Coordinates of C-alpha atoms in Angstrom, one line a residue:
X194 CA 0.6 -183.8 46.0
X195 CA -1.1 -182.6 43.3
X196 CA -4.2 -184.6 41.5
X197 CA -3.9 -186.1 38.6
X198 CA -6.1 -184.1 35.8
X199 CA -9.7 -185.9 35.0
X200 CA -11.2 -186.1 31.3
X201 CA -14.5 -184.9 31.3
X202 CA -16.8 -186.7 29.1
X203 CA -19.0 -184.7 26.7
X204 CA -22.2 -185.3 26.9
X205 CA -23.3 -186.2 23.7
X206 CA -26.4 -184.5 21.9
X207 CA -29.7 -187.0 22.5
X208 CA -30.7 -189.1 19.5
X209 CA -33.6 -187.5 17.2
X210 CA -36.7 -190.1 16.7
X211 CA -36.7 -190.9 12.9
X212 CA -39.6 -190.1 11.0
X213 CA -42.8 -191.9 10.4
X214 CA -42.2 -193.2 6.7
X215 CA -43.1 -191.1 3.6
X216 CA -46.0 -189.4 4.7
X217 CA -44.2 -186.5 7.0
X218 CA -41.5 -186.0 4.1
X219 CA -44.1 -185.4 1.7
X220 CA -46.0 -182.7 3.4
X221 CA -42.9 -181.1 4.1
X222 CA -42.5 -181.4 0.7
X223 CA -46.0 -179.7 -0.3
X224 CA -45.4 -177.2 2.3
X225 CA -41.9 -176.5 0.6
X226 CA -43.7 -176.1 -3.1
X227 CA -46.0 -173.7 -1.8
X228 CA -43.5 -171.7 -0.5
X229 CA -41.6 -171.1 -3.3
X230 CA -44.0 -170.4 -5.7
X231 CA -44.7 -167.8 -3.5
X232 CA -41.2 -166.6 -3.6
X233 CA -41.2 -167.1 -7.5
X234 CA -44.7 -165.0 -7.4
X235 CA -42.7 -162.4 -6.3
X236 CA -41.5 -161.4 -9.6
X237 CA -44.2 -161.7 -12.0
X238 CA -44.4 -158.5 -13.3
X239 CA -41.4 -160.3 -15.4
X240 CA -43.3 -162.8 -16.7
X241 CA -41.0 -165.7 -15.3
X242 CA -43.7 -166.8 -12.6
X243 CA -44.6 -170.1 -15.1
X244 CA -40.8 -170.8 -15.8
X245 CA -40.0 -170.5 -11.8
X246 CA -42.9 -172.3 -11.3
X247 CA -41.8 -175.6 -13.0
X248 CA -37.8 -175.1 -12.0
X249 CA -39.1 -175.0 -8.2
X250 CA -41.2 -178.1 -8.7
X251 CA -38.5 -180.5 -10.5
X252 CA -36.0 -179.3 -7.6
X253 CA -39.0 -180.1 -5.1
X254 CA -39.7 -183.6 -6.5
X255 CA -36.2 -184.4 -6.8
X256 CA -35.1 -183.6 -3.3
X257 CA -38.2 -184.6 -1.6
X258 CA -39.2 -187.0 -4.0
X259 CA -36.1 -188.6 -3.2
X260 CA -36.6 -188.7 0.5
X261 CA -39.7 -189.8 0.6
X262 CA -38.4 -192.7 -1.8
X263 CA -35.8 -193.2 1.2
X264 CA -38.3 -193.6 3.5
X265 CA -40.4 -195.9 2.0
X266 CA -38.1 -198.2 0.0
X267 CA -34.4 -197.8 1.7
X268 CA -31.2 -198.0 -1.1
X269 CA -28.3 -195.9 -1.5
X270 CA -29.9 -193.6 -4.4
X271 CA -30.6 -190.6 -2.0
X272 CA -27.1 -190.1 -1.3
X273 CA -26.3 -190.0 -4.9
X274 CA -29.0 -187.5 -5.2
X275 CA -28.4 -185.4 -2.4
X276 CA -24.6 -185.1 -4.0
X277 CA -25.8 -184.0 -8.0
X278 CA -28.4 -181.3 -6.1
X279 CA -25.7 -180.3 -3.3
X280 CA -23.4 -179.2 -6.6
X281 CA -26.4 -177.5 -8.6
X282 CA -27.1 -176.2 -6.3
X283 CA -23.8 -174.3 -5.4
X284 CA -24.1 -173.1 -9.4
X285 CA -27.4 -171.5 -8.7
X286 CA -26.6 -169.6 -5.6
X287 CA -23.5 -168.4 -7.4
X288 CA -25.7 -166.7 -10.1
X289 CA -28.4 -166.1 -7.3
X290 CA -26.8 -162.2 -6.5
X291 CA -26.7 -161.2 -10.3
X292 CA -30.6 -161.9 -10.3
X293 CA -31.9 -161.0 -6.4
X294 CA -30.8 -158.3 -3.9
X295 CA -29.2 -159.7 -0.6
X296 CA -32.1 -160.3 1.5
X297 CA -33.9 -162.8 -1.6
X298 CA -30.8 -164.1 -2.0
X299 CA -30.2 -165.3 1.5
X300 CA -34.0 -167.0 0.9
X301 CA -33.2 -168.4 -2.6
X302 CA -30.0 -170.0 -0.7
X303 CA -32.2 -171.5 2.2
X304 CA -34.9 -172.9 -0.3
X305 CA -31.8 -174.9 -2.6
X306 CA -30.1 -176.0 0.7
X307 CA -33.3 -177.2 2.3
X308 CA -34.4 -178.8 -1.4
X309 CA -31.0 -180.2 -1.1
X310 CA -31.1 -182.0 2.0
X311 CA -34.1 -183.4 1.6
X312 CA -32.9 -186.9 -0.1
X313 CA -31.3 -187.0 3.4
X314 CA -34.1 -186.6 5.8
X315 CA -34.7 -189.3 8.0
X316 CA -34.9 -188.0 12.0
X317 CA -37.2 -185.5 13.3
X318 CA -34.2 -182.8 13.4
X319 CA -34.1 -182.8 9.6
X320 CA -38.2 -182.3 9.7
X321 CA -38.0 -179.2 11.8
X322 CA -34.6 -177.8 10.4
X323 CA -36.4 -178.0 6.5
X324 CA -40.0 -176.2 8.1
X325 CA -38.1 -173.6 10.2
X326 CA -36.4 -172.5 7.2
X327 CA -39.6 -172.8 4.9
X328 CA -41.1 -170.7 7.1
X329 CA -38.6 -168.4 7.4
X330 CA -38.9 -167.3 3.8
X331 CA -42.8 -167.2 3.3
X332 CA -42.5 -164.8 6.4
X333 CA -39.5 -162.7 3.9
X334 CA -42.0 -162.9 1.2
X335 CA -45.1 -162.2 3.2
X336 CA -43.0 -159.0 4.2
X337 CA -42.2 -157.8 0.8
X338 CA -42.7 -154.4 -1.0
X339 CA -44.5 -156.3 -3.9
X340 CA -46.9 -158.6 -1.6
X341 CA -50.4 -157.9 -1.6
X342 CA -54.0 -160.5 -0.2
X343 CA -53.4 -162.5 -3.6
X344 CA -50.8 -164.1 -2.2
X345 CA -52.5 -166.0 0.9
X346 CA -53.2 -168.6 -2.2
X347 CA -49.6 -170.2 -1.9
X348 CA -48.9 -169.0 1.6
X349 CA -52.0 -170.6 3.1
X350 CA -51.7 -174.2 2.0
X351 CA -47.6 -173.8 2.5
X352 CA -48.8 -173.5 6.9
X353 CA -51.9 -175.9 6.4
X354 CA -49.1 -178.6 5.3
X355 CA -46.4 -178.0 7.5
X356 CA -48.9 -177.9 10.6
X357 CA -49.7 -181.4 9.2
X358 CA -46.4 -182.8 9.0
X359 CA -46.0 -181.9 12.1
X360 CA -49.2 -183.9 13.1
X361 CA -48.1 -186.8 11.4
X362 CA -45.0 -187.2 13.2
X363 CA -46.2 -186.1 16.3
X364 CA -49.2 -189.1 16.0
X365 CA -46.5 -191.6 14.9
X366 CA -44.7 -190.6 18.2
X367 CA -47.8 -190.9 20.3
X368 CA -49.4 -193.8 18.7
X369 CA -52.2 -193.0 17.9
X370 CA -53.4 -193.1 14.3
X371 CA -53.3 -190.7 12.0
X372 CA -56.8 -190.8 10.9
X373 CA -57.9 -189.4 14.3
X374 CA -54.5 -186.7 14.3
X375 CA -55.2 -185.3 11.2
X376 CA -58.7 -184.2 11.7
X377 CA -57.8 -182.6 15.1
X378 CA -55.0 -180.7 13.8
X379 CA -57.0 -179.7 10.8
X380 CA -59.7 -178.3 13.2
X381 CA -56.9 -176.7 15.2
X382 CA -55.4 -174.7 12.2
X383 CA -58.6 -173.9 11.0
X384 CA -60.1 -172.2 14.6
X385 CA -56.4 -170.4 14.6
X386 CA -57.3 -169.2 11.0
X387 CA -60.4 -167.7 12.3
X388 CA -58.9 -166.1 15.1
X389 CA -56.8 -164.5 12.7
X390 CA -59.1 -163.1 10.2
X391 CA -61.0 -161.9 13.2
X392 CA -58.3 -160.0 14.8
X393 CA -57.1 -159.0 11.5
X394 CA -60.5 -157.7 10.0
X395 CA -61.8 -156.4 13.6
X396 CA -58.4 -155.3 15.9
X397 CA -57.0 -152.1 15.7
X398 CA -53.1 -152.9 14.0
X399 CA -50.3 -151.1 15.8
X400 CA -47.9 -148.8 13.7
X401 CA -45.3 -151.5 13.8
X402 CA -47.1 -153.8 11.5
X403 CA -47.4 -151.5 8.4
X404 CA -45.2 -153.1 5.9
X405 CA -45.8 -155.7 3.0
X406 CA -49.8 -156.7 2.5
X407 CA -51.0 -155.7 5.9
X408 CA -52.5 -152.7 5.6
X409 CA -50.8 -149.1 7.3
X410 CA -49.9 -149.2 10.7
X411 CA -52.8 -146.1 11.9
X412 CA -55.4 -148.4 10.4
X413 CA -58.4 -149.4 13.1
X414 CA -59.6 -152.3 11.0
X415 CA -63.3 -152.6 10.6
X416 CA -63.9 -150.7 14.0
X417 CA -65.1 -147.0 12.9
X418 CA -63.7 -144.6 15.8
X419 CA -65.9 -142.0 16.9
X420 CA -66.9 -138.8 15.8
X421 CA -64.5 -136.3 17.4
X422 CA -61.6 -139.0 18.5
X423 CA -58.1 -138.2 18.5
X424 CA -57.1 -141.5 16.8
X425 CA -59.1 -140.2 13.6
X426 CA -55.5 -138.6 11.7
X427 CA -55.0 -138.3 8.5
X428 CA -54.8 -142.2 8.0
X429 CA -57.8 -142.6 9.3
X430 CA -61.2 -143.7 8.2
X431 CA -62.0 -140.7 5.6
X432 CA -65.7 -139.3 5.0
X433 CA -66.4 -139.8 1.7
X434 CA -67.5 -137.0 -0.7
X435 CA -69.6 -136.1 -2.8
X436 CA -73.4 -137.2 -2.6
X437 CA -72.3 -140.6 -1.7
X438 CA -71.6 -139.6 2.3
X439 CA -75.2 -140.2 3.3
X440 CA -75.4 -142.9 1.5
X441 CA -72.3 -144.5 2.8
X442 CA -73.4 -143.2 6.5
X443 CA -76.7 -144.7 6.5
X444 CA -75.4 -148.2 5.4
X445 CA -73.5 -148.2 8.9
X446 CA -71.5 -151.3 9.6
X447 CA -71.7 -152.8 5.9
X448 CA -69.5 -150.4 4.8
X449 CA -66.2 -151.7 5.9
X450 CA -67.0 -154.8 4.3
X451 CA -68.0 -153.6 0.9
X452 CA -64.9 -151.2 0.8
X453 CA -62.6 -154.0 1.7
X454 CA -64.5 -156.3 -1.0
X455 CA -64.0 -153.6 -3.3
X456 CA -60.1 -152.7 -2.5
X457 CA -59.1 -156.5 -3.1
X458 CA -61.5 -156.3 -7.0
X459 CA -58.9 -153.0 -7.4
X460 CA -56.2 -155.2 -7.1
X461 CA -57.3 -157.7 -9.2
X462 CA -58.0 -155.5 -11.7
X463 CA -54.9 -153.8 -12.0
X464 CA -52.4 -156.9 -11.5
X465 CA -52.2 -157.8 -15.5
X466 CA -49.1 -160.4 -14.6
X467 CA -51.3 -162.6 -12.6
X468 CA -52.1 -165.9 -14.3
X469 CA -55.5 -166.1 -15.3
X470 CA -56.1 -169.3 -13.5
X471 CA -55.5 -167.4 -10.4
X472 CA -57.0 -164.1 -11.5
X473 CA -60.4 -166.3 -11.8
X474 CA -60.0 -168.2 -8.9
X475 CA -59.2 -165.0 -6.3
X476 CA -62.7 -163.5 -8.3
X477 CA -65.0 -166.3 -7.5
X478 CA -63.5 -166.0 -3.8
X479 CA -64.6 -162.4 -3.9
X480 CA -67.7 -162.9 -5.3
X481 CA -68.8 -165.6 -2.9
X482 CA -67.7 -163.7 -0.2
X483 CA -70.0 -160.6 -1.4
X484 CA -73.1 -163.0 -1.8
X485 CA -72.1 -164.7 1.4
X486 CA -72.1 -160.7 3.1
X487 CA -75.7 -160.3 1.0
X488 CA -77.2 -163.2 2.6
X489 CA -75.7 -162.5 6.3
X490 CA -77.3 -159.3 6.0
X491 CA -80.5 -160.8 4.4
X492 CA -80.5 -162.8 7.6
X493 CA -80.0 -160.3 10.1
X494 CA -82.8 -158.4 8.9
X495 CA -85.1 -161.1 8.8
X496 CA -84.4 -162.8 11.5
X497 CA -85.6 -160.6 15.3
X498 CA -82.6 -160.8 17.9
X499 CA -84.7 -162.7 20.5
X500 CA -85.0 -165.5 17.7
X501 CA -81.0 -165.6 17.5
X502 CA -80.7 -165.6 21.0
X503 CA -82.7 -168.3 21.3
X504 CA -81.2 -170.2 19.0
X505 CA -77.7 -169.5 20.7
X506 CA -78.9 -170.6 23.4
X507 CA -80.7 -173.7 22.8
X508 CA -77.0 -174.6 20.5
X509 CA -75.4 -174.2 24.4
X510 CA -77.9 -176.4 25.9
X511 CA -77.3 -179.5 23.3
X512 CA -73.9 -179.1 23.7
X513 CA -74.6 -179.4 27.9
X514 CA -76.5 -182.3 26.8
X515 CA -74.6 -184.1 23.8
X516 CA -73.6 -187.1 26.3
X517 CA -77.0 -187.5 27.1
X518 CA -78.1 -187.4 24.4
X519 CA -75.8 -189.9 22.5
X520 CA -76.9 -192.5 25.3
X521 CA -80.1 -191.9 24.3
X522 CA -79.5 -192.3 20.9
X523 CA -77.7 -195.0 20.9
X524 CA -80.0 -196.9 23.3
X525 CA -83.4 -195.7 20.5
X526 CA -80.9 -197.9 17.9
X527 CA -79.7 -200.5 20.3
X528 CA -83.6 -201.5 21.1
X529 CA -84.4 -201.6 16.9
X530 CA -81.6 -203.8 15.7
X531 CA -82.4 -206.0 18.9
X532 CA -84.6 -208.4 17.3
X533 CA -83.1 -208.2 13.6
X534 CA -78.9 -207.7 14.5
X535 CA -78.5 -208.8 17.7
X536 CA -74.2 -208.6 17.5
X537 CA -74.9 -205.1 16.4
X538 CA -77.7 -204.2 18.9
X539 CA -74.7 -205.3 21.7
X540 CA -72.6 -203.1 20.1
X541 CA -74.7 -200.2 20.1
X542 CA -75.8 -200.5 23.7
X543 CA -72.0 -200.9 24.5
X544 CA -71.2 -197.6 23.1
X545 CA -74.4 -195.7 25.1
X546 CA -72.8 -197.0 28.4
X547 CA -69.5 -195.5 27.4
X548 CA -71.3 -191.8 26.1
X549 CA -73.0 -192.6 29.7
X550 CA -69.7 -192.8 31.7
X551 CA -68.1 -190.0 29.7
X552 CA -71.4 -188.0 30.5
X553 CA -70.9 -188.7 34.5
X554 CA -67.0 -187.9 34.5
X555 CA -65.6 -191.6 34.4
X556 CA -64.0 -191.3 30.5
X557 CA -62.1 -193.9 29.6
X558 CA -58.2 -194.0 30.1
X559 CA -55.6 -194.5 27.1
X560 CA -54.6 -198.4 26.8
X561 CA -58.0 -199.2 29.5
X562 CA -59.7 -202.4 28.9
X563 CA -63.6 -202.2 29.0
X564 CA -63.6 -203.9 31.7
X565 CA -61.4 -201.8 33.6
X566 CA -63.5 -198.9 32.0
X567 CA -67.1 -199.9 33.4
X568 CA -65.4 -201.2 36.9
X569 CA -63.7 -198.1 37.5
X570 CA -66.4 -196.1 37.4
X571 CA -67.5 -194.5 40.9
X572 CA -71.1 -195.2 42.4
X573 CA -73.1 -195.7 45.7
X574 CA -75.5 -198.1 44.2
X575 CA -75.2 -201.4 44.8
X576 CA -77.8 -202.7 42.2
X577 CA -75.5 -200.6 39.3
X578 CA -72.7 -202.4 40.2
X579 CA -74.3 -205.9 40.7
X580 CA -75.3 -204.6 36.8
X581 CA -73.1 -203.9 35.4
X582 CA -70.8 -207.1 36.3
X583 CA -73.3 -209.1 35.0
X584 CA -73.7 -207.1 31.5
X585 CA -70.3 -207.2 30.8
X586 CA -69.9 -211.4 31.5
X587 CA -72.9 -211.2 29.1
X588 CA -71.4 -209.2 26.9
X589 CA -67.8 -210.7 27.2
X590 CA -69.2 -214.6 26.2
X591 CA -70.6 -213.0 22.9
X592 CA -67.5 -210.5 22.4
X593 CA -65.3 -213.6 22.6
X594 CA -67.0 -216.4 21.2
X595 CA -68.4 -218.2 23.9
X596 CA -71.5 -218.3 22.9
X597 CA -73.7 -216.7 20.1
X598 CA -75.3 -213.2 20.1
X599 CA -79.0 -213.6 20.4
X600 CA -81.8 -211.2 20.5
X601 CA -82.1 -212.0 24.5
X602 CA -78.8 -211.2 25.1
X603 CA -78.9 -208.2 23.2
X604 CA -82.5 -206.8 25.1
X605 CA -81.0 -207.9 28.7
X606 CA -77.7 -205.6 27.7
X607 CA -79.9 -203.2 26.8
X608 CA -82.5 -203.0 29.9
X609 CA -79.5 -203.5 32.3
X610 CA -77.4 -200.6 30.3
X611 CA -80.7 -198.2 30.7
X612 CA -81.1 -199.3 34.4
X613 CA -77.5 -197.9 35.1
X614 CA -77.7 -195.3 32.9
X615 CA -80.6 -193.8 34.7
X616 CA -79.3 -194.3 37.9
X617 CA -75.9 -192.6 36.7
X618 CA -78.0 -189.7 35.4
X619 CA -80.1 -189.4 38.5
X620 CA -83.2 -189.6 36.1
X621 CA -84.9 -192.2 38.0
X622 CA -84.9 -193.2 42.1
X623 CA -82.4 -196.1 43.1
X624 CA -85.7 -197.7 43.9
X625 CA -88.0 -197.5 40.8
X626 CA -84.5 -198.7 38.8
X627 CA -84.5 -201.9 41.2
X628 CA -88.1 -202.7 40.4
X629 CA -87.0 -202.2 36.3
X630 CA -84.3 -204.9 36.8
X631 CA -83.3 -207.1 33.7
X632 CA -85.2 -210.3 32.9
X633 CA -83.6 -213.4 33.8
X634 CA -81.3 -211.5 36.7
X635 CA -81.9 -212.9 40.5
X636 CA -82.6 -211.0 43.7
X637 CA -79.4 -211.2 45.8

């Protein structure tokens, strides 16, 4: 008896989140300006970088001007849009391989396509489709025969804005606000831009990376090799000649520095399709970074090594000691707006208590109550807790509107906050913190 055959159901692909109005459209946007000026810096030694320039900017303002319009208002005018650019754009790509070779061509195709479909981009899929292939043509052009430093101008901002839009969605998604995302992810990209530099200036580079504006593959980067070593080849370090070697030698590790200062001035000097603008931007850059390298050195000289250490190591100690410290400080203001701004006094002395439990390992937990928050915090004394309840109901009848913030309230939220704090921070005896109790508080 044979079985009758069963359909089997495709599992369909999971719904993208849309995005998080305008704001993630537009740094997509930015990032996809950047990027293409890049790709129109290219060829300025044809003198069509301004022309490209403004071409690349009315196709980004139209696509992701339109988008972003989209987003914001709603309508039916971003179709229209996406349909005039989706048949300009098949015109351009058909004269694209009379003006590029293959390999610029394939990135002048991805740039219109992703200009394109921006009117369209409402779900997170569209987002990472248009910065994968954003990306993929700043890496073409940071690859290219005819890409040197100068061009870390464009290519810089084009990753600073996409890493953003990505942070703005990502916030949207987590809900949290974007004023506390943002200046996390900008710290992020900025430490990973350090990181870079320093491997890039300090690590030795392996052959495979000598292409484009990195420097040749057999370079060591600002590490001298020794005297005598086999990694020394012809593409090594050379001795200078000339009278200049003992000069050069007894400068020691300032050398590297000043020669790469002085290969990017060479380049700036003998790029004469550059726009001026840039040409005098890139030189302050250089400059500051050569008075910057003065005063380091200045420093150094002046300043003896135990000093430094100290200094490193007193910066690790605050850092030990930031919670701590923020309760203090908070309590030092909490005790001088007591008599004067009572509310804010509270407020204060609220916020020293929470420095003190993130301090002592109880921080507080997304969507916790402060409440919850204070209660939840682990202790063996008795007297804190018995505290503690009794500063919050304090604090709670002011907070919400039971009665009226006065300068009482505010100094018994303040002794009873120090009282726990010290017993927290194991700064005082459970005993001599029971004979500080609050005023107006009874013996149980």
């Amino acid at each position: 008896m044979s079985r009758a055959p069963t359909a089997v159901k495709a599992s369909a692909a999971p719904e993208s989140a849309p995005l998080a109005g305008a704001g993630p459209v537009l740094l997509a946007g930015g990032c996809f300006v950047c990027v293409a000026w890049a790709f129109a810096y290219l060829d300025r030694r044809h003198h069509g970088f301004g022309t490209e320039s403004l071409l690349w900017l009315g196709w980004a303002l139209c696509g992701f001007g339109a988008g972003a319009w989209h987003r914001s208002r709603g309508g039916r005018t971003a179709s229209a849009v996406a349909r005039g650019m989706a048949v300009l754009g098949v015109l351009v790509l058909l004269v694209g391989p009379l003006m590029y070779t293959f390999p610029r061509w394939v990135c002048l195709a991805l740039l219109v396509a992703t200009g394109a479909r921006a009117p369209r981009m409402a779900t997170e899929r569209d987002l990472h489709l248009a910065l994968v292939a954003v990306f993929a043509v700043s890496f073409m052009v940071a690859s290219h025969w005819n890409a040197n430093w100068t061009l870390w101008l464009y290519l810089g901002p084009a990753w600073w804005l996409g890493g953003l839009a990505l942070a703005w969605q990502h916030a949207a998604r987590g809900g949290l606000s974007w004023r506390v995302t943002l200046p996390l992810t900008g710290a992020f990209i900025g430490t990973a831009l350090v990181l870079a530099c320093a491997l890039f200036l300090f690590a030795p580079r392996p052959p495979v990376l000598g292409f484009g504006f990195l420097p040749p593959g057999a370079d060591s980067g600002l590490w001298k090799p020794p005297a005598g070593s086999a990694s020394a080849g012809p593409s090594g370090p050379q001795a200078p000649s000339g009278g200049g070697g003992a000069a050069a030698a007894s400068s020691g590790a300032a050398d590297p520095w000043e020669r790469m200062l002085g290969q990017m001035r060479a380049e700036l000097g003998r790029d004469f399709t550059m726009p001026a603008w840039q040409r005098e931007l890139l030189q302050g850059l250089v400059d500051g970074a050569q008075r910057a390298m003065n005063a380091a050195r200045a420093a150094a000289a002046a300043v003896p090594p135990w000093l430094l250490a100290l200094v490193v190591l007193l910066a690790w100690w605050l850092w030990r000691q930031r919670r701590r410290i923020a309760w203090t400080a908070w309590l030092v203001l909490a005790a001088l707006l007591a008599g004067w701004r009572p509310l804010r006094s509270m407020q204060c002395t609220v916020r020293a208590m929470d420095a003190c439990l993130r301090g002592t390992g109880h921080p507080e937990a997304p969507g916790q109550s402060l409440r919850e928050h204070w209660l939840g915090a682990a202790t063996d004394s008795a007297v804190a807790r018995r505290w503690t309840e009794e500063a919050l109901e304090r604090y709670g009848a002011v907070r919400f509107g039971r009665s009226r913030a006065t300068a009482r309230d505010a100094r018994y939220l303040y002794q009873a906050v120090q009282a726990v704090g010290d017993i927290r921070w194991r700064t005082k005896t459970p005993r001599r913190a029971r004979a500080r109790r609050p005023a107006g508080t009874r013996e149980v």
